[in-house]
Amino acid sequence: MEAARRRTNLLAGHITTGNEHLILETADVAAPSGNLVLTQVKDGVALLTLNSPPVNALSPQLLQALEKAYTEAANNSSVKAIVITGKGKFCGGADITSFSTDAKATEASNLRTHNFFNTMESGSKPVVAAIDGFALGGGLELAMSTHARVITPTTSLGLPELNLGIIPGYGGTQRLPRLVGVQKAVEMILKSAPVKAKEALDIELVDAVVPREQLLQEAGKKALELSAKPESLRRSLRLEDKIDKETALQILGFASKQVSKIAKNVPHPKAALAAIQEGIENGPERGLERERKEILKMMGTPTTQALISFFFATKSTTKVPGVTDKGLKPRDIKTAAVIGGGTMGSGIITALIFSGITTYLKEINQKFLDQGVERVKANVFSRVKKGKMTEEAANKTLSLLKPTLNYDGWKSVDIVIEAALEDIPLKQKIFAELEGVTGPHTILASNTSTINIETIGEKTKSSDRIIGTHFFSPAHVMPLLEIIRTPKNSAQVLVDALGLSAKLRKTPVVVGNCVGFTANRIFAPYSQAAAFLVERGVDPYRIDKAIESFGMPMGPFKMMDLSGVDIGVYVGGIIGNAYPDRTYKSALASTFQKAGRLGQKTKAGMYKYEGRKAVPDPDNIAPLIEATRKANNVTDKIEMTDDEIVQFLMYPVSNESTRVLEEGHVTQASDIDVCAVFGYGYPAYRGGPMKFAEQEGYSKVAAKLNEWHGKYKHPLFKPSNWLLNAAQKK
């Protein structure tokens, strides 16, 4: 049970933060109009091949074609056994584009699929799944309905449906626990965590791992072996050897308590557990019935709509009109250089060498160079400590790091990423030097979070290849990469940057060149609104709790302490000066800075710190808040509910997001949502600030902002023209 507790402690974490890459696949194009399932009979084995590239998504049409092909093979006396495989990858899951909000249509579709899978599993002819690439979601549920599974060494298997606000709907909540045990099934479902081939074999989710070139041969051989021994058929729904009812209910009870704490704003994790428990207590048929019932509850809910919207948002960021539609191929980035080995620079280097890219680290003196190298080593060996990498692999990775105090050899470097201090003259000097020491093909990138990219490069003649690559800290962990373009950039450079993001396994968003870019800019009003409330008597600790209840990983003041109050003052000043017409210039952060309360690094900010634990410190911050009120000539007090606090901070984020869209700094509204979720931890189940405003109702958001604008007489709350127009249309 202790192992179960350790595993389930983290099981809902990424559901609530949305800071993980989504796993589920879907087709980018319509299925071909030809045969969706190809049938071939040879030596008594019927080979049924899913033929709906690129990922063989299970559309209603494909499921019907598969059912028809299976029925024909099952009724064919010359067929002894059946193998199901996919053309290319096996199956990426249900076709999300076919999801219906019509309850009757959903119920009928799920019931038909359940009946088909049950018929196949209970049939007398052996069925073997031959899997290459992946079997995810409905693809794994299909495979679990067969009598054996043979996979290749690079295959991944998982049930990532919770990423979409739903639960496994094709029998996954019943078959997976019976195949791998309740504990592992709960982990896989709630964490949406796929397993690789070796683990899949170890937990007995699959029967064999074979080389790709032998996949169909070995699957056919396995099918004929089962045909010769029909009594050996393993029907997943009937397996009981891994189900101990008492232990299973203990695991489910503990998992349910954890989900209630961690994922309290979303219903689908508990729904998945309820379906599993129904099957444990009352049998798989009742479990399947409960699964269908819970799926019906999910479809069309705001959570499901938001998560599906976000899923498609992450898939569309690499499509940039005028850039990615020109047929250009990204150059393979093999060698990189990073200037600056501080926290950000070392994180960027770590990400690069983890991806197999030889990387120079340049510093201004040996002391700083040695410190940078040690930071990179610490990042790499943290994986060794966590058991995610061997020491041998870590040392091999570190061999790609090339520390240097000069520019020797940089003519062949593919990209240079500057991660120096946020100082315009310094950055201009660096880029002027880089122009002379790199080749004409070298991309020159800045990791600045605030400074205009054109300003950085104005003393060079290489504007076409100077871009922004804004990583988020820690750079080797956070999934977002903002690629900042200027009007002078060539399409090839942007395509190359997108290719680099893919190599780094990050989600890129191409954004315009404005101060704060997208992520930092849209969250500036959030911090300003929080300070506005504190100056008017609202408890900062209550603000943090309200925002964390909304789903943010931490409230604005914990974030301020983590980032550093002094950093907040600096960045806030730059963004405030760029948008003076609507910036609320609070003295709150600067007052704390003058008092030496800089956050975690000084053990005191808005909170005091016992180790890393944030502890409220009301007595010591009260005089500082009062001093801030006097500095800003604030005399009034505000009373607000927690829901109103959330609106007061989050509506301005959505409002600024609409300005970014209106000014053309992003390709589409959903790009902003991706920046917010992957850059700031905005809860994915709320879709992002643009989707949130849509679901709240544009008219409601605009009306509230207008109300505050009139009441407090500050342009921070003035609705954008885009929002006002959207409110009228709705």
XYZ file of C-alpha atoms in Angstrom:
730
model
C 0.000 0.000 0.000
C 2.897 2.394 0.692
C 3.985 2.055 -2.942
C 0.447 2.886 -4.008
C 0.479 5.997 -1.839
C 3.792 7.179 -3.272
C 2.585 6.764 -6.821
C -0.834 8.332 -6.351
C 0.588 11.367 -4.529
C 1.376 12.893 -7.934
C -1.278 11.243 -10.043
C -3.382 14.299 -10.795
C -0.664 16.917 -10.906
C -0.493 17.548 -14.628
C -4.265 17.411 -15.015
C -4.540 20.532 -12.893
C -1.486 22.453 -14.081
C -1.677 21.680 -17.761
C 2.115 21.903 -17.908
C 2.672 18.622 -19.670
C 2.647 17.917 -23.365
C -0.567 16.224 -24.454
C -0.081 12.714 -25.690
C -3.227 11.893 -27.621
C -2.913 12.005 -31.385
C -5.408 12.998 -34.022
C -5.467 13.219 -37.773
C -4.657 16.576 -39.365
C -6.471 15.624 -42.551
C -9.655 13.830 -43.455
C -9.544 10.065 -43.747
C -9.079 8.721 -47.269
C -12.225 7.918 -49.188
C -10.972 4.424 -50.089
C -10.883 1.298 -47.952
C -10.544 2.251 -44.305
C -9.617 -1.319 -43.402
C -7.514 -3.495 -45.698
C -8.079 -7.248 -45.470
C -5.625 -9.944 -46.500
C -5.962 -13.672 -45.791
C -2.858 -15.861 -45.878
C -2.106 -19.251 -44.328
C -5.291 -19.176 -42.301
C -4.652 -15.727 -40.793
C -6.763 -12.703 -41.701
C -4.719 -9.509 -41.508
C -6.917 -6.449 -40.905
C -5.002 -3.194 -41.447
C -6.348 0.157 -40.238
C -5.895 2.480 -43.201
C -6.691 6.018 -42.088
C -3.377 7.897 -42.013
C -1.607 9.625 -40.445
C -2.555 8.096 -37.065
C -5.502 5.791 -37.855
C -7.811 7.795 -35.601
C -10.922 5.797 -34.715
C -13.648 7.704 -36.498
C -17.156 6.199 -36.554
C -16.521 5.235 -40.174
C -13.278 3.422 -39.354
C -14.872 1.569 -36.433
C -17.754 0.446 -38.634
C -15.337 -0.699 -41.341
C -13.283 -2.624 -38.781
C -16.371 -4.260 -37.315
C -17.480 -5.319 -40.803
C -14.025 -6.691 -41.675
C -13.803 -8.554 -38.365
C -17.269 -10.071 -38.780
C -16.427 -11.302 -42.275
C -13.163 -12.837 -41.065
C -14.834 -14.410 -38.031
C -17.446 -16.026 -40.296
C -14.909 -17.191 -42.883
C -14.269 -20.903 -42.382
C -10.823 -20.651 -44.009
C -9.706 -18.136 -41.370
C -8.270 -19.672 -38.216
C -7.131 -16.465 -36.528
C -7.099 -12.695 -36.985
C -4.369 -10.051 -36.680
C -5.239 -6.358 -36.412
C -2.532 -3.823 -37.257
C -2.242 -0.274 -38.542
C -0.767 1.186 -41.689
C 2.198 3.022 -40.220
C 1.438 3.728 -36.582
C -1.140 1.431 -34.988
C -3.736 3.880 -33.656
C -3.660 7.288 -31.978
C -7.088 7.012 -30.380
C -10.552 8.315 -31.073
C -11.060 10.898 -33.800
C -11.624 13.965 -31.625
C -13.130 15.894 -34.515
C -16.038 13.447 -34.485
C -16.920 14.007 -30.817
C -20.570 14.909 -30.446
C -22.304 16.952 -27.773
C -25.508 15.104 -28.650
C -26.115 12.747 -25.719
C -28.101 10.200 -27.720
C -25.514 10.064 -30.507
C -22.680 9.654 -28.005
C -24.538 6.948 -26.104
C -25.349 5.014 -29.274
C -21.775 5.267 -30.568
C -20.210 4.129 -27.293
C -22.663 1.267 -26.875
C -21.987 0.037 -30.403
C -18.223 0.159 -29.835
C -18.548 -1.638 -26.491
C -20.645 -4.346 -28.117
C -18.168 -4.760 -30.974
C -15.132 -4.982 -28.687
C -16.969 -7.389 -26.362
C -17.977 -9.573 -29.313
C -14.403 -9.692 -30.569
C -13.041 -10.519 -27.120
C -15.593 -13.243 -26.417
C -15.312 -14.725 -29.916
C -13.871 -18.174 -30.513
C -11.327 -17.056 -33.121
C -8.121 -15.632 -31.653
C -7.408 -11.970 -32.374
C -3.910 -10.542 -31.942
C -2.996 -6.845 -32.109
C 0.269 -6.116 -33.963
C 1.307 -2.676 -32.737
C 4.001 -0.334 -33.991
C 4.510 3.288 -32.935
C 1.724 3.802 -30.471
C -1.610 2.546 -29.227
C -3.192 5.451 -27.375
C -6.670 6.024 -26.016
C -9.180 4.107 -28.076
C -6.269 2.469 -29.888
C -5.119 0.786 -26.683
C -8.710 -0.048 -25.759
C -9.057 -1.792 -29.118
C -5.813 -3.685 -28.504
C -6.903 -4.721 -25.003
C -10.051 -6.240 -26.520
C -7.909 -8.698 -28.467
C -6.476 -11.876 -26.968
C -2.794 -10.945 -27.252
C -0.653 -7.939 -28.097
C 2.683 -7.988 -29.932
C 4.585 -4.699 -30.166
C 7.847 -3.221 -31.450
C 10.605 -1.838 -29.162
C 9.747 1.824 -29.818
C 6.023 1.517 -29.153
C 4.195 3.540 -26.482
C 0.845 2.562 -24.980
C -1.454 4.671 -22.834
C -4.872 6.075 -22.008
C -4.509 9.885 -22.138
C -8.232 10.712 -22.278
C -8.160 12.774 -19.089
C -6.139 15.349 -21.032
C -9.360 16.002 -22.943
C -11.690 16.206 -19.963
C -13.168 12.763 -20.557
C -12.430 9.221 -19.398
C -11.517 6.109 -21.381
C -14.769 5.271 -23.135
C -14.158 2.032 -25.031
C -13.701 -0.265 -22.044
C -10.348 1.012 -20.801
C -11.515 1.500 -17.224
C -12.398 -2.205 -17.045
C -9.761 -3.982 -19.117
C -6.637 -2.116 -18.034
C -6.979 -2.922 -14.284
C -7.539 -6.598 -15.115
C -4.453 -6.723 -17.320
C -1.936 -4.722 -15.266
C -3.484 -4.480 -11.807
C -5.473 -1.673 -10.220
C -2.509 0.305 -8.916
C -0.759 0.589 -12.283
C -4.042 1.174 -14.108
C -4.935 4.056 -11.779
C -1.509 5.586 -12.347
C -1.700 5.264 -16.131
C -5.222 6.666 -16.376
C -4.973 9.536 -13.900
C -1.533 10.677 -15.022
C -2.291 10.046 -18.709
C 1.146 8.465 -18.647
C 2.079 6.142 -21.539
C 4.356 3.186 -20.955
C 7.184 2.146 -23.237
C 7.739 -1.320 -24.616
C 9.895 -2.764 -21.849
C 7.550 -1.653 -19.083
C 4.509 -2.781 -21.068
C 6.018 -6.262 -21.221
C 7.012 -6.215 -17.546
C 3.489 -5.331 -16.382
C 1.987 -7.884 -18.801
C 0.075 -5.338 -20.833
C 1.619 -6.962 -23.915
C 2.718 -10.505 -24.700
C 5.854 -9.924 -26.758
C 8.246 -7.252 -28.011
C 9.744 -8.038 -31.412
C 11.764 -6.202 -34.090
C 9.632 -4.106 -36.419
C 10.501 -6.217 -39.459
C 9.205 -9.320 -37.665
C 6.028 -7.769 -36.237
C 3.425 -9.225 -38.582
C 5.159 -12.580 -38.805
C 5.337 -12.954 -35.012
C 1.779 -11.707 -34.520
C 0.507 -14.222 -37.074
C 2.503 -16.975 -35.413
C 1.029 -16.036 -32.027
C -2.482 -16.017 -33.480
C -2.088 -19.535 -34.915
C -0.659 -20.802 -31.616
C -3.753 -19.516 -29.842
C -5.950 -21.086 -32.504
C -4.411 -24.468 -31.736
C -5.146 -23.970 -28.033
C -8.468 -22.112 -27.798
C -8.624 -22.803 -24.064
C -5.579 -20.537 -23.622
C -7.337 -17.396 -24.894
C -7.014 -14.588 -22.346
C -10.137 -12.443 -22.350
C -9.320 -9.208 -20.532
C -12.745 -8.647 -19.011
C -12.670 -12.118 -17.427
C -9.211 -11.905 -15.861
C -9.185 -11.967 -12.062
C -5.626 -12.923 -11.115
C -4.600 -9.270 -10.581
C -7.787 -8.167 -8.834
C -7.832 -8.443 -5.064
C -11.034 -6.645 -4.145
C -9.961 -5.431 -0.707
C -6.603 -4.078 -1.887
C -8.169 -2.594 -5.014
C -10.748 -0.661 -3.008
C -8.035 0.656 -0.686
C -6.029 1.920 -3.660
C -9.101 3.511 -5.224
C -10.114 5.114 -1.929
C -6.710 6.686 -1.438
C -6.553 7.830 -5.064
C -10.006 9.401 -4.741
C -8.903 11.405 -1.697
C -5.816 12.629 -3.526
C -7.855 13.616 -6.567
C -10.287 15.529 -4.341
C -7.370 17.603 -3.069
C -5.386 18.051 -6.258
C -8.021 18.093 -9.003
C -11.010 19.448 -7.118
C -12.114 21.733 -9.961
C -12.559 18.987 -12.541
C -14.920 15.995 -12.511
C -13.294 13.520 -14.876
C -10.538 12.025 -12.669
C -13.113 10.996 -10.068
C -15.405 9.721 -12.817
C -12.649 7.413 -14.058
C -12.111 6.065 -10.546
C -15.856 5.566 -10.115
C -16.037 3.464 -13.280
C -13.084 1.333 -12.172
C -14.628 0.840 -8.737
C -18.010 -0.115 -10.191
C -16.338 -2.888 -12.151
C -14.379 -4.127 -9.133
C -17.433 -4.235 -6.901
C -20.132 -5.361 -9.321
C -18.409 -6.931 -12.309
C -17.134 -5.683 -15.678
C -20.557 -5.422 -17.342
C -21.728 -2.984 -14.687
C -18.368 -1.251 -14.974
C -18.813 -0.752 -18.716
C -22.287 0.602 -18.107
C -20.891 3.080 -15.562
C -18.151 4.050 -18.007
C -20.748 4.935 -20.656
C -22.783 6.861 -18.097
C -19.797 8.923 -16.971
C -18.758 9.662 -20.558
C -22.202 11.100 -21.232
C -21.826 13.424 -18.255
C -18.494 14.695 -19.568
C -19.383 15.487 -23.170
C -20.224 19.136 -23.748
C -19.166 20.328 -20.293
C -17.023 23.489 -20.050
C -14.078 21.427 -18.796
C -14.198 19.025 -21.729
C -14.710 21.821 -24.245
C -11.789 23.774 -22.768
C -9.409 20.810 -22.763
C -10.330 19.772 -26.297
C -9.885 23.383 -27.403
C -6.471 23.462 -25.755
C -5.510 20.146 -27.346
C -6.163 21.551 -30.811
C -4.439 24.804 -29.817
C -1.200 22.936 -29.126
C -1.444 21.240 -32.514
C -1.857 24.489 -34.460
C 1.053 26.580 -33.187
C 3.434 25.219 -35.816
C 1.223 26.449 -38.668
C 2.223 30.038 -39.411
C 0.770 31.605 -42.585
C 3.433 33.012 -44.864
C 6.095 30.938 -43.134
C 5.246 27.261 -42.865
C 3.175 27.141 -46.047
C 6.099 27.854 -48.378
C 7.440 24.318 -48.544
C 10.625 25.205 -46.661
C 12.433 22.484 -44.727
C 14.042 23.273 -41.364
C 17.791 22.958 -41.270
C 19.085 20.429 -38.783
C 20.557 22.314 -35.832
C 23.655 20.303 -34.896
C 25.814 22.910 -33.160
C 24.721 25.761 -30.912
C 26.276 28.373 -28.670
C 24.890 30.106 -25.598
C 26.240 33.362 -24.215
C 25.828 33.459 -20.452
C 25.874 30.581 -17.999
C 23.476 31.902 -15.388
C 20.245 30.198 -14.411
C 18.598 30.763 -17.792
C 21.688 30.173 -19.900
C 22.576 26.936 -18.132
C 18.987 25.740 -18.466
C 19.005 26.449 -22.206
C 22.313 24.621 -22.590
C 20.884 21.673 -20.677
C 17.913 21.519 -23.038
C 20.227 21.649 -26.059
C 22.629 18.914 -24.960
C 19.757 16.699 -23.804
C 18.650 16.877 -27.438
C 22.044 15.815 -28.764
C 23.195 19.271 -29.865
C 26.864 20.159 -29.366
C 26.797 23.454 -27.459
C 29.383 26.110 -26.650
C 29.035 28.023 -23.380
C 30.727 31.429 -23.483
C 31.355 33.556 -20.433
C 33.373 36.695 -19.736
C 35.826 35.127 -17.266
C 36.924 31.747 -15.950
C 35.043 32.096 -12.662
C 31.699 32.645 -14.364
C 32.507 29.930 -16.895
C 33.200 27.382 -14.164
C 29.991 28.348 -12.370
C 28.003 27.920 -15.573
C 29.482 24.481 -16.200
C 28.608 23.421 -12.649
C 25.009 24.574 -13.132
C 24.700 22.492 -16.295
C 26.226 19.481 -14.545
C 23.760 19.871 -11.679
C 20.855 19.992 -14.129
C 22.002 16.865 -15.938
C 22.814 14.856 -12.827
C 19.460 15.736 -11.283
C 18.074 13.220 -13.772
C 20.520 10.625 -12.524
C 19.356 11.231 -8.946
C 15.741 10.795 -10.047
C 16.553 7.527 -11.793
C 15.715 8.944 -15.224
C 19.245 8.667 -16.615
C 22.307 6.531 -16.010
C 25.573 8.116 -14.929
C 27.146 6.900 -18.163
C 24.434 8.612 -20.217
C 24.831 11.792 -18.164
C 28.565 11.937 -18.829
C 27.981 11.289 -22.524
C 25.477 14.151 -22.583
C 27.914 16.482 -20.819
C 30.575 15.676 -23.423
C 28.501 17.822 -25.808
C 29.190 20.904 -23.655
C 32.105 23.059 -24.890
C 33.045 25.797 -22.358
C 34.924 28.739 -23.848
C 36.047 32.311 -23.229
C 36.292 33.197 -26.933
C 34.525 32.789 -30.260
C 36.896 30.251 -31.822
C 35.068 27.830 -34.106
C 31.821 29.768 -34.171
C 31.743 30.170 -37.967
C 30.143 26.721 -38.177
C 27.647 27.219 -35.344
C 24.010 26.889 -36.470
C 22.455 29.087 -33.769
C 23.687 31.397 -31.022
C 21.351 32.129 -28.114
C 22.235 35.163 -26.024
C 21.235 34.836 -22.360
C 23.077 37.795 -20.857
C 21.750 40.472 -18.497
C 18.679 42.480 -19.563
C 20.765 45.469 -20.618
C 20.245 47.027 -24.047
C 23.804 48.375 -24.664
C 25.289 45.046 -23.532
C 23.060 43.043 -25.847
C 23.736 45.390 -28.769
C 27.482 44.986 -28.209
C 27.158 41.183 -28.106
C 25.158 41.019 -31.337
C 27.558 43.357 -33.133
C 30.385 40.983 -32.157
C 28.386 37.912 -33.169
C 27.829 39.264 -36.664
C 31.569 39.175 -37.238
C 32.420 35.809 -35.688
C 29.576 33.641 -37.007
C 28.711 32.423 -40.474
C 26.042 34.073 -42.648
C 23.785 31.062 -42.004
C 23.964 31.329 -38.200
C 20.720 32.255 -36.465
C 21.321 34.975 -33.878
C 18.765 34.687 -31.085
C 18.137 36.524 -27.846
C 16.479 35.011 -24.795
C 15.341 38.438 -23.624
C 11.971 38.461 -21.914
C 11.243 42.155 -22.400
C 13.544 44.021 -24.800
C 12.550 44.832 -28.378
C 14.341 42.420 -30.729
C 14.851 45.056 -33.425
C 16.484 47.338 -30.860
C 18.898 44.563 -29.907
C 19.955 44.095 -33.530
C 19.876 47.686 -34.761
C 23.685 47.985 -34.813
C 24.073 45.012 -37.148
C 23.329 44.309 -40.797
C 21.877 40.887 -40.021
C 18.296 41.742 -39.073
C 16.926 38.957 -41.247
C 18.452 36.311 -38.976
C 18.028 37.983 -35.563
C 15.082 36.577 -33.629
C 13.916 36.097 -30.074
C 13.857 32.661 -28.473
C 12.213 33.225 -25.111
C 12.597 30.174 -22.894
C 10.798 29.912 -19.572
C 12.584 28.957 -16.372
C 13.732 26.289 -15.799
C 14.494 26.206 -19.512
C 15.195 22.471 -19.672
C 11.838 21.697 -18.038
C 9.220 24.240 -19.123
C 7.506 23.226 -22.386
C 6.971 26.647 -23.986
C 9.271 28.415 -26.436
C 8.162 31.861 -27.591
C 9.724 32.572 -30.979
C 9.713 36.328 -31.487
C 9.657 37.438 -35.087
C 10.307 40.834 -36.624
C 9.185 42.139 -40.036
C 12.754 41.677 -41.276
C 13.049 37.954 -40.506
C 13.299 35.494 -43.363
C 10.782 32.658 -43.439
C 13.662 30.164 -43.435
C 14.985 31.442 -40.103
C 11.541 31.058 -38.519
C 11.131 27.566 -39.987
C 14.547 26.681 -38.561
C 13.503 27.976 -35.140
C 10.346 25.872 -35.282
C 12.489 22.886 -36.199
C 14.729 23.548 -33.205
C 11.717 23.658 -30.883
C 10.642 20.253 -32.181
C 14.127 18.887 -31.557
C 13.988 20.265 -28.006
C 10.515 18.713 -27.583
C 8.988 22.089 -26.780
C 5.763 23.681 -27.918
C 6.613 26.780 -29.969
C 4.471 29.857 -30.407
C 5.542 32.434 -32.983
C 4.696 35.872 -31.583
C 5.140 39.482 -32.537
C 7.873 41.820 -31.381
C 6.218 43.923 -28.674
C 7.416 44.648 -25.141
C 6.660 41.634 -22.963
C 5.953 39.629 -26.126
C 2.830 37.570 -25.357
C 3.109 35.579 -22.116
C 4.707 38.265 -19.951
C 2.617 41.031 -21.461
C -0.771 39.417 -20.839
C 0.106 38.655 -17.206
C 1.303 42.185 -16.385
C -2.277 43.355 -15.606
C -2.673 40.296 -13.364
C 0.127 41.463 -11.066
C -1.096 45.043 -11.227
C -4.649 44.064 -10.273
C -3.330 42.002 -7.359
C -1.346 44.982 -6.047
C -4.385 47.221 -6.570
C -6.425 44.985 -4.243
C -3.737 44.744 -1.556
C -3.460 48.525 -1.460
C -7.188 48.600 -0.799
C -7.168 46.244 2.118
C -7.586 42.793 0.565
C -5.412 40.195 2.309
C -2.595 39.118 -0.076
C -2.678 35.585 1.334
C -6.373 35.362 0.581
C -5.694 36.543 -2.970
C -3.133 33.770 -3.425
C -5.534 31.147 -2.077
C -8.363 32.313 -4.340
C -6.135 32.219 -7.414
C -4.749 28.805 -6.497
C -8.326 27.547 -6.067
C -8.994 28.810 -9.596
C -6.241 26.452 -10.728
C -3.038 28.476 -10.986
C -0.045 26.596 -9.543
C 0.642 29.519 -7.214
C -0.857 32.904 -6.493
C 0.668 36.201 -7.674
C 2.536 36.893 -4.432
C 4.073 33.444 -4.106
C 5.132 33.872 -7.724
C 6.569 37.303 -6.936
C 8.603 35.829 -4.090
C 9.795 32.931 -6.239
C 10.889 35.130 -9.156
C 12.408 37.773 -6.908
C 10.745 41.033 -5.899
C 13.593 43.004 -7.476
C 13.100 41.182 -10.783
C 9.395 42.005 -10.598
C 10.173 45.692 -10.077
C 12.545 45.707 -13.054
C 10.296 43.813 -15.483
C 7.195 45.624 -14.265
C 8.913 48.934 -14.916
C 9.809 48.014 -18.491
C 6.313 46.772 -19.309
C 4.717 49.695 -17.471
C 6.754 52.207 -19.463
C 5.764 50.468 -22.696
C 2.043 50.678 -21.935
C 1.742 53.788 -19.735
C -1.827 54.553 -20.775
C -3.232 51.574 -18.851
C -0.570 50.498 -16.339
C -1.388 50.663 -12.637
C 1.876 51.805 -11.064
C 1.785 50.394 -7.566
C 4.531 51.077 -5.048
C 3.972 47.677 -3.412
C 6.886 45.733 -4.911
C 9.335 48.643 -4.699
C 8.430 49.146 -1.023
C 9.257 45.506 -0.312
C 12.466 45.844 -2.340
C 13.608 48.854 -0.300
C 12.906 46.879 2.881
C 15.175 44.071 1.640
C 12.318 41.575 1.396
C 13.145 40.175 -2.051
C 11.364 36.838 -1.705
C 12.765 33.347 -1.334
C 16.362 34.400 -1.925
C 16.317 36.643 1.196
C 14.024 34.310 3.161
C 11.376 37.039 3.251
C 9.071 38.710 0.775
C 5.302 38.734 0.991
C 5.876 35.511 2.933
C 8.676 34.422 5.231
C 10.467 31.206 4.334
C 11.277 28.221 6.470
C 13.459 26.350 4.037
C 11.323 26.456 0.895
C 8.041 26.568 2.775
C 6.144 29.845 2.419
C 4.705 30.992 5.750
C 2.361 34.004 6.041
C 3.986 36.910 7.857
C 1.109 39.371 8.400
C 2.632 41.392 11.240
C 5.804 42.241 9.341
C 4.172 43.050 6.006
C 1.400 45.225 7.469
C 3.608 48.351 7.851
C 4.907 47.906 4.301
C 1.395 47.669 2.894
C 0.384 50.763 4.851
C 3.421 52.612 3.495
C 2.362 51.591 -0.014
C -1.155 52.941 0.562
C 0.318 56.290 1.604
C 2.715 56.365 -1.343
C -0.169 55.856 -3.767
C -2.580 58.087 -1.814
C -5.033 55.231 -1.326
C -7.630 55.718 1.396
C -10.517 53.455 0.409
C -11.036 49.781 1.282
C -12.559 47.039 -0.894
C -14.630 44.050 0.177
C -14.635 41.120 -2.259
C -15.640 37.472 -2.377
C -13.105 34.902 -3.547
C -14.929 34.589 -6.878
C -14.743 38.347 -7.352
C -11.012 38.279 -6.582
C -10.539 35.704 -9.341
C -12.500 37.841 -11.791
C -10.581 40.966 -10.763
C -7.246 39.335 -11.626
C -8.211 37.050 -14.494
C -10.488 39.294 -16.550
C -7.661 41.820 -17.129
C -5.476 38.930 -18.366
C -8.143 38.025 -20.924
C -8.571 41.697 -21.787
C -4.864 42.204 -22.512
C -4.897 38.938 -24.463
C -7.498 40.382 -26.815
C -5.249 43.399 -27.399
C -2.359 41.115 -28.350
C -4.689 39.403 -30.818
C -6.124 42.685 -32.090
C -2.638 44.074 -32.738
C -1.713 41.006 -34.796
C 1.051 39.698 -32.553
C -0.211 36.109 -32.764
C -1.536 34.027 -35.629
C -4.689 32.969 -33.794
C -6.391 33.417 -30.424
C -5.496 29.913 -29.310
C -1.767 30.768 -29.503
C -2.313 33.050 -26.516
C -3.923 30.204 -24.600
C -0.884 27.998 -25.235
C 1.450 30.752 -23.988
C -0.593 31.160 -20.808
C -0.884 27.451 -20.015
C 2.657 26.367 -20.868
C 4.361 29.602 -19.792
C 2.503 30.565 -16.622
C 0.642 27.441 -15.556
C -2.812 28.774 -16.437
C -5.091 25.766 -15.852
C -5.530 23.860 -19.103
C -9.011 22.780 -18.014
C -10.046 26.437 -18.301
C -8.661 26.550 -21.824
C -6.453 29.626 -21.443
C -7.430 33.314 -21.092
C -9.082 33.571 -24.510
C -11.140 30.404 -24.084
C -11.957 31.402 -20.497
C -13.362 34.747 -21.666
C -15.421 32.961 -24.305
C -16.837 30.513 -21.760
C -17.493 33.210 -19.175
C -19.215 35.206 -21.888
C -17.596 38.182 -23.617
C -20.490 40.399 -22.573
C -20.050 39.418 -18.903
C -16.292 40.063 -18.975
C -16.704 43.394 -20.775
C -19.485 44.490 -18.410
C -17.411 43.706 -15.313
C -14.382 45.534 -16.688
C -16.571 48.524 -17.536
C -18.014 48.445 -14.027
C -14.535 48.553 -12.449
C -13.359 51.155 -14.944
C -16.213 53.410 -13.921
C -15.884 52.690 -10.208
C -12.103 52.968 -9.797
C -11.405 55.444 -12.601
C -8.353 53.572 -13.833
C -7.669 52.506 -17.467
C -6.262 49.166 -16.261
C -9.852 47.971 -16.432
C -10.893 49.571 -19.718
C -12.182 46.856 -22.096
C -10.388 46.532 -25.416
C -12.165 47.333 -28.660
C -11.931 43.659 -29.618
C -13.672 42.607 -26.417
C -16.413 45.220 -26.769
C -17.082 44.118 -30.351
C -17.155 40.461 -29.312
C -19.571 41.303 -26.494
C -21.957 42.939 -28.955
C -21.847 39.943 -31.306
C -22.607 37.505 -28.493
